[in-house]
XYZ file of C-alpha atoms in Angstrom:
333
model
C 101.536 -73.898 35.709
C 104.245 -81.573 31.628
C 102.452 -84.798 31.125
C 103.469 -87.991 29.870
C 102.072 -89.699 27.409
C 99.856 -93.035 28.572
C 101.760 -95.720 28.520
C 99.527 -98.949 29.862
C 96.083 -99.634 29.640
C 95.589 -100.218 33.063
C 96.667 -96.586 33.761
C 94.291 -95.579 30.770
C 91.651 -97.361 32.536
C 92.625 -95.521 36.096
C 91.972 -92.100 34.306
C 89.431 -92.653 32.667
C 86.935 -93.898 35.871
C 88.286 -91.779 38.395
C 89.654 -88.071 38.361
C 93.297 -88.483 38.344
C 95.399 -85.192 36.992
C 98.820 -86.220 38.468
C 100.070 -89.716 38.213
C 103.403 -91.618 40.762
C 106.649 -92.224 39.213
C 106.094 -95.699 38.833
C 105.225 -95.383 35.650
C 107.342 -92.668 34.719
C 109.650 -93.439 31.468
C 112.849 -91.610 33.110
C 112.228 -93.219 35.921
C 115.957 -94.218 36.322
C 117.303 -90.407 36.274
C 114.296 -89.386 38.718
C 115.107 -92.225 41.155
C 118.515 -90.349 41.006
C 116.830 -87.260 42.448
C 114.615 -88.600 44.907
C 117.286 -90.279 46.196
C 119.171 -87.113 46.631
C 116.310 -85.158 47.795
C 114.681 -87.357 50.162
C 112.026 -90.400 50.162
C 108.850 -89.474 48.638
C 106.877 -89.694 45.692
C 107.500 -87.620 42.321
C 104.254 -86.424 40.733
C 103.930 -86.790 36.892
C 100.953 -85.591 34.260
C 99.213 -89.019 33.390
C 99.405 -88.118 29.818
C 100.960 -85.222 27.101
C 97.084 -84.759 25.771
C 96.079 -81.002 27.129
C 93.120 -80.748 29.478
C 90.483 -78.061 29.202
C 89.730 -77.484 33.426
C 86.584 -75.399 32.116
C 84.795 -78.837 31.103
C 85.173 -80.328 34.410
C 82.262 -80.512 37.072
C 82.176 -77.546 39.570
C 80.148 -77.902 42.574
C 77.015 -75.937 42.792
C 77.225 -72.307 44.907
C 74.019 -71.880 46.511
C 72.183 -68.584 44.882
C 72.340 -66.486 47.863
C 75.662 -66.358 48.250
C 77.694 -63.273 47.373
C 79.874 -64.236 44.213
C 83.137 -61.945 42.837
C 82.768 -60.755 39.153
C 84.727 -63.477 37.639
C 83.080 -66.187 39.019
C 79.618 -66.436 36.850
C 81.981 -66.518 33.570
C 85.448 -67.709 34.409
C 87.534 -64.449 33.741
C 89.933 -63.248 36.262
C 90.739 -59.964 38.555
C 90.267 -56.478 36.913
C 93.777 -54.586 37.349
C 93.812 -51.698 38.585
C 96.765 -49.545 36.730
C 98.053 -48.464 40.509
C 97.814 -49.842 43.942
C 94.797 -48.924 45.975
C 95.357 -47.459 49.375
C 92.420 -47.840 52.012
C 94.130 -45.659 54.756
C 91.236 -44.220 57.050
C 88.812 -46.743 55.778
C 87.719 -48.654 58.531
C 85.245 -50.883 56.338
C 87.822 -52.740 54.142
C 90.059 -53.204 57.213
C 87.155 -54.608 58.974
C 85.839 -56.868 56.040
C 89.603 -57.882 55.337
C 89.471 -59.052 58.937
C 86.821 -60.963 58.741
C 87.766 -62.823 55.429
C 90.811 -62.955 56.918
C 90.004 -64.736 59.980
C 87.348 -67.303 58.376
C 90.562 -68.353 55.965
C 92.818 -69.401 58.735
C 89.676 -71.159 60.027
C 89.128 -72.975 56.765
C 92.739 -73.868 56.381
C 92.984 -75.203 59.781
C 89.845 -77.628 58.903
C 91.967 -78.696 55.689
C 95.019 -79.975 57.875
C 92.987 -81.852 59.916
C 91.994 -83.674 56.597
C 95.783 -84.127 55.501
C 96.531 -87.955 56.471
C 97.180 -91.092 54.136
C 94.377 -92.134 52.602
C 92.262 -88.995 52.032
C 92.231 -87.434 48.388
C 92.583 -83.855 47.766
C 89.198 -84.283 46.038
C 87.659 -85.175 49.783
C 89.791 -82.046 51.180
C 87.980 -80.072 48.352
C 84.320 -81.053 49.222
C 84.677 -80.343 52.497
C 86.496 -77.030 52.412
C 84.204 -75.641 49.587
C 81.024 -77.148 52.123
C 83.077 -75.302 55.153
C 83.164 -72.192 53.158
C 79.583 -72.109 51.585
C 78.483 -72.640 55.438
C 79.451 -69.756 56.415
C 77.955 -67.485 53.814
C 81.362 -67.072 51.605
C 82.234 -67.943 48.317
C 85.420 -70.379 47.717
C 87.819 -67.637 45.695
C 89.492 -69.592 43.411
C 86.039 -71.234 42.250
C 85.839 -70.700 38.254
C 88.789 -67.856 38.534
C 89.886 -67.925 35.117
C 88.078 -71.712 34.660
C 89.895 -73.126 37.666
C 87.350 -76.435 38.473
C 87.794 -76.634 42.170
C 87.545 -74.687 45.405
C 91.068 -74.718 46.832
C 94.561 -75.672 45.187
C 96.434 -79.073 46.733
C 100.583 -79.188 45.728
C 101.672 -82.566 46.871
C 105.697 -83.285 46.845
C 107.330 -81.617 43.422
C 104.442 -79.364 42.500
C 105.285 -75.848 43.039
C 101.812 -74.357 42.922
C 97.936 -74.806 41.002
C 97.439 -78.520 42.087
C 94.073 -79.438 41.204
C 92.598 -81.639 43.272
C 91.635 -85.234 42.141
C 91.236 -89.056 43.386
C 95.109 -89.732 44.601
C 94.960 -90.561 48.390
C 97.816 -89.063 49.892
C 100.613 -91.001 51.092
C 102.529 -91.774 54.196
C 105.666 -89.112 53.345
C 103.725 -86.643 51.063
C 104.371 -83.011 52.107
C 101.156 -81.426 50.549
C 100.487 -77.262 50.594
C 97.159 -75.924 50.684
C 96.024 -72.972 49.753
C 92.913 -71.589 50.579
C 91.527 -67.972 49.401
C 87.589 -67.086 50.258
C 85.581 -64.086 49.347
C 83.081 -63.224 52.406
C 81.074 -59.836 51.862
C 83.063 -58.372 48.888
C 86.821 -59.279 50.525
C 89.015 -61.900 49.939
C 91.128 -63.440 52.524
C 94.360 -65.575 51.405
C 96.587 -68.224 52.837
C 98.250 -71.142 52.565
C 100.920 -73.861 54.931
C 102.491 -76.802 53.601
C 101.719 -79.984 55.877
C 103.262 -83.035 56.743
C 101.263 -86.644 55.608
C 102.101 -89.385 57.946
C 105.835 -89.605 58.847
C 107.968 -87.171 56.614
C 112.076 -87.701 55.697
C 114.068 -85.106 57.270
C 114.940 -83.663 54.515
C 111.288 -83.188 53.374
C 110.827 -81.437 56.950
C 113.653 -79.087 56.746
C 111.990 -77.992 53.532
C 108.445 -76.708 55.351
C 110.272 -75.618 58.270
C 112.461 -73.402 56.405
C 109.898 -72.218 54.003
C 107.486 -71.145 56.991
C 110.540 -69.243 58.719
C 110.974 -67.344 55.417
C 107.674 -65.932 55.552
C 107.949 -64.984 59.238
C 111.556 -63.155 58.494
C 109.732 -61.231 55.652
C 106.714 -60.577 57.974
C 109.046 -59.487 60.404
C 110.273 -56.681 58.450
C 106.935 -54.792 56.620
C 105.964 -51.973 57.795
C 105.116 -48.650 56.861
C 107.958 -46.753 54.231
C 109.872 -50.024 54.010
C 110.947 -51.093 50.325
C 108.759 -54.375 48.538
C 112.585 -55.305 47.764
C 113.533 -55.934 51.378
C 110.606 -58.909 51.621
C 112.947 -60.729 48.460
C 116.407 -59.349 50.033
C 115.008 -61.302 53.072
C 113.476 -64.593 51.849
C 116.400 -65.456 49.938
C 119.172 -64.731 52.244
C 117.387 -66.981 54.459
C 116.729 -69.705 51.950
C 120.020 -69.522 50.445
C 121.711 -70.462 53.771
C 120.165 -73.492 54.158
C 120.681 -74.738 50.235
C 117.324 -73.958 48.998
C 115.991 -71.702 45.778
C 113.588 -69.435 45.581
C 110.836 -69.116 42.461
C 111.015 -66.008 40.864
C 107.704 -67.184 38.129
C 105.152 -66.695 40.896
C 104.757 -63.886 43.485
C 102.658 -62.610 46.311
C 99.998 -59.582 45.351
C 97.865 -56.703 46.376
C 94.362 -58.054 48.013
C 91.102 -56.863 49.182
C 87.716 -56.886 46.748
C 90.131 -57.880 43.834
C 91.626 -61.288 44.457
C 94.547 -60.050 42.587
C 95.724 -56.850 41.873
C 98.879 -54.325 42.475
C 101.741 -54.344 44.045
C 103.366 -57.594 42.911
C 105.155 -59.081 46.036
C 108.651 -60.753 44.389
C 110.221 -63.589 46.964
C 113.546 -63.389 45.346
C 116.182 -60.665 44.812
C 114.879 -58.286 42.828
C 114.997 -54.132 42.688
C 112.058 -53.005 42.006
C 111.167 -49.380 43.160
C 108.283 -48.726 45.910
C 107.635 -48.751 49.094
C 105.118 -49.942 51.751
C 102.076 -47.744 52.602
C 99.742 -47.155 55.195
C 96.899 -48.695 54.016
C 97.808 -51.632 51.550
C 97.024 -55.003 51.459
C 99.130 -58.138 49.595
C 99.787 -61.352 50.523
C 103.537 -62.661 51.111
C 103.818 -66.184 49.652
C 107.059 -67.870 49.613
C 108.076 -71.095 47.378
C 111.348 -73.023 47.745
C 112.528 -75.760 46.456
C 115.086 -78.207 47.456
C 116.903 -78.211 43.862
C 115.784 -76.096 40.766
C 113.204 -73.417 41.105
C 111.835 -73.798 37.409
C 108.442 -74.258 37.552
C 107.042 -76.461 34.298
C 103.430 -76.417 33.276
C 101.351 -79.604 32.928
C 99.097 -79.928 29.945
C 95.655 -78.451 32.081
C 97.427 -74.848 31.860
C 97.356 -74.931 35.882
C 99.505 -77.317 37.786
C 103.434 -76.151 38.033
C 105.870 -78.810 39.081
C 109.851 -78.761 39.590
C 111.660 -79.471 36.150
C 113.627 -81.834 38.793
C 111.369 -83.400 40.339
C 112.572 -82.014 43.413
C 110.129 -80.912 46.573
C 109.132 -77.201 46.826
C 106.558 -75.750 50.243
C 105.036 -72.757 50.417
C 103.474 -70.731 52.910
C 101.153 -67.409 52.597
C 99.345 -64.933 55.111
C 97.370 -61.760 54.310
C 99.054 -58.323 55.026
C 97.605 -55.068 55.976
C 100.171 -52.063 56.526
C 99.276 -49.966 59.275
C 100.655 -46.861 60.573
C 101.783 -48.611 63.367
C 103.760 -51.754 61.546
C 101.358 -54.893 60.150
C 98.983 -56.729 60.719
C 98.502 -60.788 60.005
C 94.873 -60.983 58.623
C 95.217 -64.584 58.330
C 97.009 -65.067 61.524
């Protein structure tokens, strides 16, 4: 899901009186060889850990859930989903579609509130307190809340990170591309998604990034349906991907959905053959990453944020799937 070791006390200083988990290349001690790729990749900023020292996320502040919310399993203790050893089918049950609809719908609202917020200046940490106020407004809990000890309410992956951002006291900057990813659990469902927005005036080569990233996901959309292979949604993204120059991570994946926030099938973005096929019934999410160099992810020091090992950009995008007799249909749409 790297850090560098301090190297200043003014940066020490920084750290230590504001919440700062990611830190800019300017004081990075390969800065030379980075320049390189930034240079190569576009204008923007290359996130680095502020330090090598590992940070324990379950000691940091969480924001208080008000009692009479509903709250998933994992959430009073910090574990994670319960797998189930096969996928669960909900064909004929009119319920979970209708609850997955509903969680569903109040993601997309709560991640179209978040790129309102997603101009230089604002923190992640502001994008954070309002989305987790958004969500608790509406009666829902913010899903990734405490999910295996993760501190905040909704992940923020600004320029090289790849996925896990936690959000902190960096303002975003003019040229920051910056993916959010917002999951909420309303009335015993979850409902997933995620874009990848622009921050003030973004390179071109930053924006051919998103753009391509997003028409990934809608190729892969495009073909799920009822009896089609999981295989075709990698066959798909990376055909696509790989005609424009990008790569595809193959260390994270999409996943099944619905009262679990994870759970069978595993949705693979990249080529891959793994057997099974689509069923009325399912639920998964579809969430692409590419990245303008290398696709190997690192993991900083708090066991949650994933950058590039290149220091290259990477977007992602995500919806919420529910196969239907019929074809699909875009919970999160």
């Amino acid at each position: 899901m790297n850090r560098f070791s301090c190297i200043c006390s003014k940066r020490s200083s920084l750290i230590r009186n504001k919440q700062f988990h990611s830190y800019s290349i300017l004081y990075n001690p390969r800065r030379s060889l980075s320049a390189k790729n930034i240079q190569r990749w576009g204008n923007y900023e290359r996130l680095v850990p502020p330090s090598l020292a590992r940070i324990n996320v379950r000691n940091m502040p969480r924001r208080p859930v008000p009692d009479h919310i509903m709250r998933p399993p994992y959430a009073e203790h910090g574990t994670s989903s319960i797998w189930a050893p096969k996928i669960t089918n909900h064909r004929g049950d009119d319920d979970f579609r209708l609850g997955m609809r509903k969680a569903g719908r109040l993601a997309k609202q709560i991640l179209a509130l978040s790129s309102t917020m997603c101009h230089p200046g604002t923190t992640t940490n502001e994008i954070d307190r309002v989305v987790f106020q958004a969500i608790v407004e509406q009666n829902a809990y913010p899903s990734p809340l405490n999910y295996d000890g993760f501190p905040k309410s909704v992940c923020t992956s600004i320029n090289n990170i790849i996925a896990h951002g936690i959000p902190d006291d960096r303002p975003l900057k003019d040229g920051d591309i910056v993916n959010v990813d917002v999951t909420v659990y309303l009335n015993g469902y979850h409902g997933d998604t995620s874009a990848t927005f622009f921050v003030g005036e973004v390179d071109e080569k930053g924006k051919a990034l998103v753009e391509c990233t997003k028409e990934c996901l809608d190729k892969a959309i495009a073909v799920c349906g009822p009896n089609v292979p999981y295989k075709e949604i990698g066959r798909v993204i990376c055909e696509h991907a790989s005609k424009h120059g990008y790569s595809v991570s193959d260390e994270l994946s999409g996943h099944g959905i619905g009262n679990e926030f994870h759970s069978l099938p595993l949705i693979y973005h990249h080529l891959n053959g793994e057997e099974g096929i689509m069923e009325s019934g399912t639920s998964f999410t579809i969430e692409p990453i590419l990245c303008q160099g290398s696709a190997i992810g690192m993991m900083w020091p708090d066991q949650w944020t994933i950058s590039t090992a290149d220091g290259g950009r990477s977007a992602q995008f995500e919806h919420t799937l529910y196969i239907h007799d019929d074809g699909v249909e875009i919970l999160t749409n």
